[in-house]
JSON list of C-alpha atoms and ligand atoms in Angstrom, two decimals:
[
{"chain": "A", "resi": 1, "resn": "MET", "atom": "CA", "xyz": [0.00, 0.00, 0.00]},
{"chain": "A", "resi": 2, "resn": "GLY", "atom": "CA", "xyz": [1.32, 3.45, -0.89]},
{"chain": "A", "resi": 3, "resn": "ARG", "atom": "CA", "xyz": [1.09, 6.65, 1.03]},
{"chain": "A", "resi": 4, "resn": "LEU", "atom": "CA", "xyz": [-2.30, 7.31, 2.51]},
{"chain": "A", "resi": 5, "resn": "PHE", "atom": "CA", "xyz": [-4.04, 10.56, 1.85]},
{"chain": "A", "resi": 6, "resn": "LEU", "atom": "CA", "xyz": [-6.42, 11.11, 4.69]},
{"chain": "A", "resi": 7, "resn": "VAL", "atom": "CA", "xyz": [-9.18, 13.66, 4.64]},
{"chain": "A", "resi": 8, "resn": "ASN", "atom": "CA", "xyz": [-9.23, 15.93, 7.66]},
{"chain": "A", "resi": 9, "resn": "LEU", "atom": "CA", "xyz": [-12.73, 17.06, 8.49]},
{"chain": "A", "resi": 10, "resn": "GLU", "atom": "CA", "xyz": [-13.37, 20.63, 9.50]},
{"chain": "A", "resi": 11, "resn": "GLY", "atom": "CA", "xyz": [-15.76, 20.88, 12.42]},
{"chain": "A", "resi": 12, "resn": "LYS", "atom": "CA", "xyz": [-17.14, 18.49, 14.97]},
{"chain": "A", "resi": 13, "resn": "SER", "atom": "CA", "xyz": [-16.65, 14.95, 13.75]},
{"chain": "A", "resi": 14, "resn": "TYR", "atom": "CA", "xyz": [-16.63, 11.28, 14.64]},
{"chain": "A", "resi": 15, "resn": "SER", "atom": "CA", "xyz": [-13.51, 9.19, 14.41]},
{"chain": "A", "resi": 16, "resn": "CYS", "atom": "CA", "xyz": [-12.30, 5.63, 14.19]},
{"chain": "A", "resi": 17, "resn": "LYS", "atom": "CA", "xyz": [-12.20, 4.10, 17.64]},
{"chain": "A", "resi": 18, "resn": "HIS", "atom": "CA", "xyz": [-8.84, 2.47, 16.97]},
{"chain": "A", "resi": 19, "resn": "CYS", "atom": "CA", "xyz": [-6.73, 5.05, 15.15]},
{"chain": "A", "resi": 20, "resn": "LYS", "atom": "CA", "xyz": [-8.76, 8.28, 15.55]},
{"chain": "A", "resi": 21, "resn": "THR", "atom": "CA", "xyz": [-9.00, 8.93, 11.82]},
{"chain": "A", "resi": 22, "resn": "ASN", "atom": "CA", "xyz": [-11.90, 11.26, 10.99]},
{"chain": "A", "resi": 23, "resn": "LEU", "atom": "CA", "xyz": [-14.76, 9.32, 9.46]},
{"chain": "A", "resi": 24, "resn": "GLY", "atom": "CA", "xyz": [-17.83, 11.54, 9.47]},
{"chain": "A", "resi": 25, "resn": "LEU", "atom": "CA", "xyz": [-19.05, 15.01, 10.38]},
{"chain": "A", "resi": 26, "resn": "CYS", "atom": "CA", "xyz": [-21.66, 15.61, 13.07]},
{"chain": "A", "resi": 27, "resn": "ASP", "atom": "CA", "xyz": [-23.44, 17.79, 10.51]},
{"chain": "A", "resi": 28, "resn": "ASP", "atom": "CA", "xyz": [-23.76, 14.82, 8.17]},
{"chain": "A", "resi": 29, "resn": "VAL", "atom": "CA", "xyz": [-25.58, 12.60, 10.67]},
{"chain": "A", "resi": 30, "resn": "VAL", "atom": "CA", "xyz": [-29.02, 11.79, 9.28]},
{"chain": "A", "resi": 31, "resn": "SER", "atom": "CA", "xyz": [-30.21, 9.60, 12.14]},
{"chain": "A", "resi": 32, "resn": "LYS", "atom": "CA", "xyz": [-28.90, 8.55, 15.54]},
{"chain": "A", "resi": 33, "resn": "SER", "atom": "CA", "xyz": [-31.51, 5.90, 16.11]},
{"chain": "A", "resi": 34, "resn": "PHE", "atom": "CA", "xyz": [-29.79, 3.08, 14.26]},
{"chain": "A", "resi": 35, "resn": "GLN", "atom": "CA", "xyz": [-28.96, -0.17, 15.93]},
{"chain": "A", "resi": 36, "resn": "SER", "atom": "CA", "xyz": [-26.20, -2.54, 14.95]},
{"chain": "A", "resi": 37, "resn": "ARG", "atom": "CA", "xyz": [-25.11, -5.90, 16.22]},
{"chain": "A", "resi": 38, "resn": "HIS", "atom": "CA", "xyz": [-22.68, -4.07, 18.46]},
{"chain": "A", "resi": 39, "resn": "GLY", "atom": "CA", "xyz": [-24.97, -1.39, 19.80]},
{"chain": "A", "resi": 40, "resn": "LYS", "atom": "CA", "xyz": [-25.62, 2.18, 18.82]},
{"chain": "A", "resi": 41, "resn": "ALA", "atom": "CA", "xyz": [-24.94, 3.27, 15.26]},
{"chain": "A", "resi": 42, "resn": "TYR", "atom": "CA", "xyz": [-25.44, 6.48, 13.30]},
{"chain": "A", "resi": 43, "resn": "LEU", "atom": "CA", "xyz": [-26.61, 7.02, 9.73]},
{"chain": "A", "resi": 44, "resn": "PHE", "atom": "CA", "xyz": [-24.40, 9.47, 7.79]},
{"chain": "A", "resi": 45, "resn": "SER", "atom": "CA", "xyz": [-25.14, 11.12, 4.46]},
{"chain": "A", "resi": 46, "resn": "LYS", "atom": "CA", "xyz": [-21.41, 11.15, 3.79]},
{"chain": "A", "resi": 47, "resn": "VAL", "atom": "CA", "xyz": [-18.33, 9.45, 5.23]},
{"chain": "A", "resi": 48, "resn": "VAL", "atom": "CA", "xyz": [-14.62, 9.79, 4.46]},
{"chain": "A", "resi": 49, "resn": "ASN", "atom": "CA", "xyz": [-11.44, 7.74, 4.86]},
{"chain": "A", "resi": 50, "resn": "VAL", "atom": "CA", "xyz": [-13.15, 4.39, 4.34]},
{"chain": "A", "resi": 51, "resn": "TYR", "atom": "CA", "xyz": [-12.91, 1.64, 1.77]},
{"chain": "A", "resi": 52, "resn": "ALA", "atom": "CA", "xyz": [-15.67, -0.77, 0.83]},
{"chain": "A", "resi": 53, "resn": "GLY", "atom": "CA", "xyz": [-15.74, -4.55, 0.94]},
{"chain": "A", "resi": 54, "resn": "LYS", "atom": "CA", "xyz": [-17.76, -6.93, -1.18]},
{"chain": "A", "resi": 55, "resn": "LYS", "atom": "CA", "xyz": [-21.34, -6.09, -2.17]},
{"chain": "A", "resi": 56, "resn": "GLU", "atom": "CA", "xyz": [-23.99, -8.36, -0.68]},
{"chain": "A", "resi": 57, "resn": "ASP", "atom": "CA", "xyz": [-27.71, -8.61, -0.13]},
{"chain": "A", "resi": 58, "resn": "ARG", "atom": "CA", "xyz": [-28.56, -8.50, 3.54]},
{"chain": "A", "resi": 59, "resn": "MET", "atom": "CA", "xyz": [-31.87, -9.07, 5.25]},
{"chain": "A", "resi": 60, "resn": "MET", "atom": "CA", "xyz": [-32.37, -6.41, 7.92]},
{"chain": "A", "resi": 61, "resn": "MET", "atom": "CA", "xyz": [-35.15, -5.49, 10.29]},
{"chain": "A", "resi": 62, "resn": "THR", "atom": "CA", "xyz": [-36.39, -3.01, 7.70]},
{"chain": "A", "resi": 63, "resn": "GLY", "atom": "CA", "xyz": [-36.22, -5.41, 4.76]},
{"chain": "A", "resi": 64, "resn": "MET", "atom": "CA", "xyz": [-33.74, -6.51, 2.14]},
{"chain": "A", "resi": 65, "resn": "HIS", "atom": "CA", "xyz": [-30.84, -4.21, 1.29]},
{"chain": "A", "resi": 66, "resn": "THR", "atom": "CA", "xyz": [-27.78, -4.41, -0.89]},
{"chain": "A", "resi": 67, "resn": "VAL", "atom": "CA", "xyz": [-24.91, -3.27, 1.32]},
{"chain": "A", "resi": 68, "resn": "VAL", "atom": "CA", "xyz": [-21.13, -3.17, 1.47]},
{"chain": "A", "resi": 69, "resn": "ASP", "atom": "CA", "xyz": [-19.16, -3.30, 4.68]},
{"chain": "A", "resi": 70, "resn": "ILE", "atom": "CA", "xyz": [-16.84, -0.36, 5.12]},
{"chain": "A", "resi": 71, "resn": "TYR", "atom": "CA", "xyz": [-13.44, -0.25, 6.78]},
{"chain": "A", "resi": 72, "resn": "CYS", "atom": "CA", "xyz": [-11.16, 2.45, 8.11]},
{"chain": "A", "resi": 73, "resn": "VAL", "atom": "CA", "xyz": [-8.63, 3.26, 5.41]},
{"chain": "A", "resi": 74, "resn": "LYS", "atom": "CA", "xyz": [-5.85, 3.77, 7.93]},
{"chain": "A", "resi": 75, "resn": "CYS", "atom": "CA", "xyz": [-6.08, 0.82, 10.32]},
{"chain": "A", "resi": 76, "resn": "GLY", "atom": "CA", "xyz": [-8.39, -1.51, 8.40]},
{"chain": "A", "resi": 77, "resn": "SER", "atom": "CA", "xyz": [-10.91, -1.85, 11.23]},
{"chain": "A", "resi": 78, "resn": "TYR", "atom": "CA", "xyz": [-14.50, -2.60, 10.38]},
{"chain": "A", "resi": 79, "resn": "VAL", "atom": "CA", "xyz": [-16.49, 0.60, 10.99]},
{"chain": "A", "resi": 80, "resn": "GLY", "atom": "CA", "xyz": [-19.93, -0.06, 9.53]},
{"chain": "A", "resi": 81, "resn": "TRP", "atom": "CA", "xyz": [-21.72, -0.48, 6.22]},
{"chain": "A", "resi": 82, "resn": "LYS", "atom": "CA", "xyz": [-23.04, 1.47, 3.27]},
{"chain": "A", "resi": 83, "resn": "TYR", "atom": "CA", "xyz": [-26.44, 1.05, 1.65]},
{"chain": "A", "resi": 84, "resn": "GLU", "atom": "CA", "xyz": [-26.11, 0.58, -2.11]},
{"chain": "A", "resi": 85, "resn": "PHE", "atom": "CA", "xyz": [-29.70, -0.36, -2.77]},
{"chain": "A", "resi": 86, "resn": "ALA", "atom": "CA", "xyz": [-32.94, -0.69, -0.80]},
{"chain": "A", "resi": 87, "resn": "PHE", "atom": "CA", "xyz": [-35.60, -3.11, -1.98]},
{"chain": "A", "resi": 88, "resn": "GLU", "atom": "CA", "xyz": [-38.39, -1.48, 0.03]},
{"chain": "A", "resi": 89, "resn": "LYS", "atom": "CA", "xyz": [-39.74, 1.82, -1.28]},
{"chain": "A", "resi": 90, "resn": "ASN", "atom": "CA", "xyz": [-39.88, 3.44, 2.14]},
{"chain": "A", "resi": 91, "resn": "GLN", "atom": "CA", "xyz": [-36.20, 2.60, 2.74]},
{"chain": "A", "resi": 92, "resn": "LYS", "atom": "CA", "xyz": [-34.92, 4.27, -0.44]},
{"chain": "A", "resi": 93, "resn": "TYR", "atom": "CA", "xyz": [-33.70, 7.31, 1.49]},
{"chain": "A", "resi": 94, "resn": "LYS", "atom": "CA", "xyz": [-30.85, 5.15, 2.80]},
{"chain": "A", "resi": 95, "resn": "GLU", "atom": "CA", "xyz": [-29.31, 4.52, -0.61]},
{"chain": "A", "resi": 96, "resn": "GLY", "atom": "CA", "xyz": [-25.82, 6.00, -0.84]},
{"chain": "A", "resi": 97, "resn": "LYS", "atom": "CA", "xyz": [-25.76, 6.62, 2.91]},
{"chain": "A", "resi": 98, "resn": "SER", "atom": "CA", "xyz": [-23.56, 4.88, 5.44]},
{"chain": "A", "resi": 99, "resn": "VAL", "atom": "CA", "xyz": [-23.98, 3.56, 8.95]},
{"chain": "A", "resi": 100, "resn": "LEU", "atom": "CA", "xyz": [-21.03, 3.92, 11.29]},
{"chain": "A", "resi": 101, "resn": "GLU", "atom": "CA", "xyz": [-20.71, 2.16, 14.60]},
{"chain": "A", "resi": 102, "resn": "ARG", "atom": "CA", "xyz": [-18.12, 1.97, 17.37]},
{"chain": "A", "resi": 103, "resn": "LEU", "atom": "CA", "xyz": [-17.23, 5.62, 16.91]},
{"chain": "A", "resi": 104, "resn": "ILE", "atom": "CA", "xyz": [-15.56, 8.08, 19.17]},
{"chain": "A", "resi": 105, "resn": "PRO", "atom": "CA", "xyz": [-16.75, 11.67, 19.17]},
{"chain": "A", "resi": 106, "resn": "ASP", "atom": "CA", "xyz": [-14.21, 14.37, 18.37]},
{"chain": "B", "resi": 1, "resn": "ZN", "atom": "ZN1", "xyz": [-8.92, 3.35, 12.07]}
]
């Protein structure tokens, strides 16, 4: 792997629990009422410094979604997932958005 170019977020943000890399801005939080297998999770309209894993269809409480797991670009830790596609009409707002969990506030 070559040199990493990390995005530094301006403003109040959330960071990777392991290496403190900025992942998402407080201003970009769409919902704080998400639940993951590990506890509380937030829905972000935009995240940075992550890379995506393999696309897969996943059955969730709110129906079937096509998602990719996302990982911290610096330390490789699993940080959450991104919605690529929502099968249910009322879940379409999630498409292109990401859920982050195990975060530390700035
Ligand atoms: Zn990290």
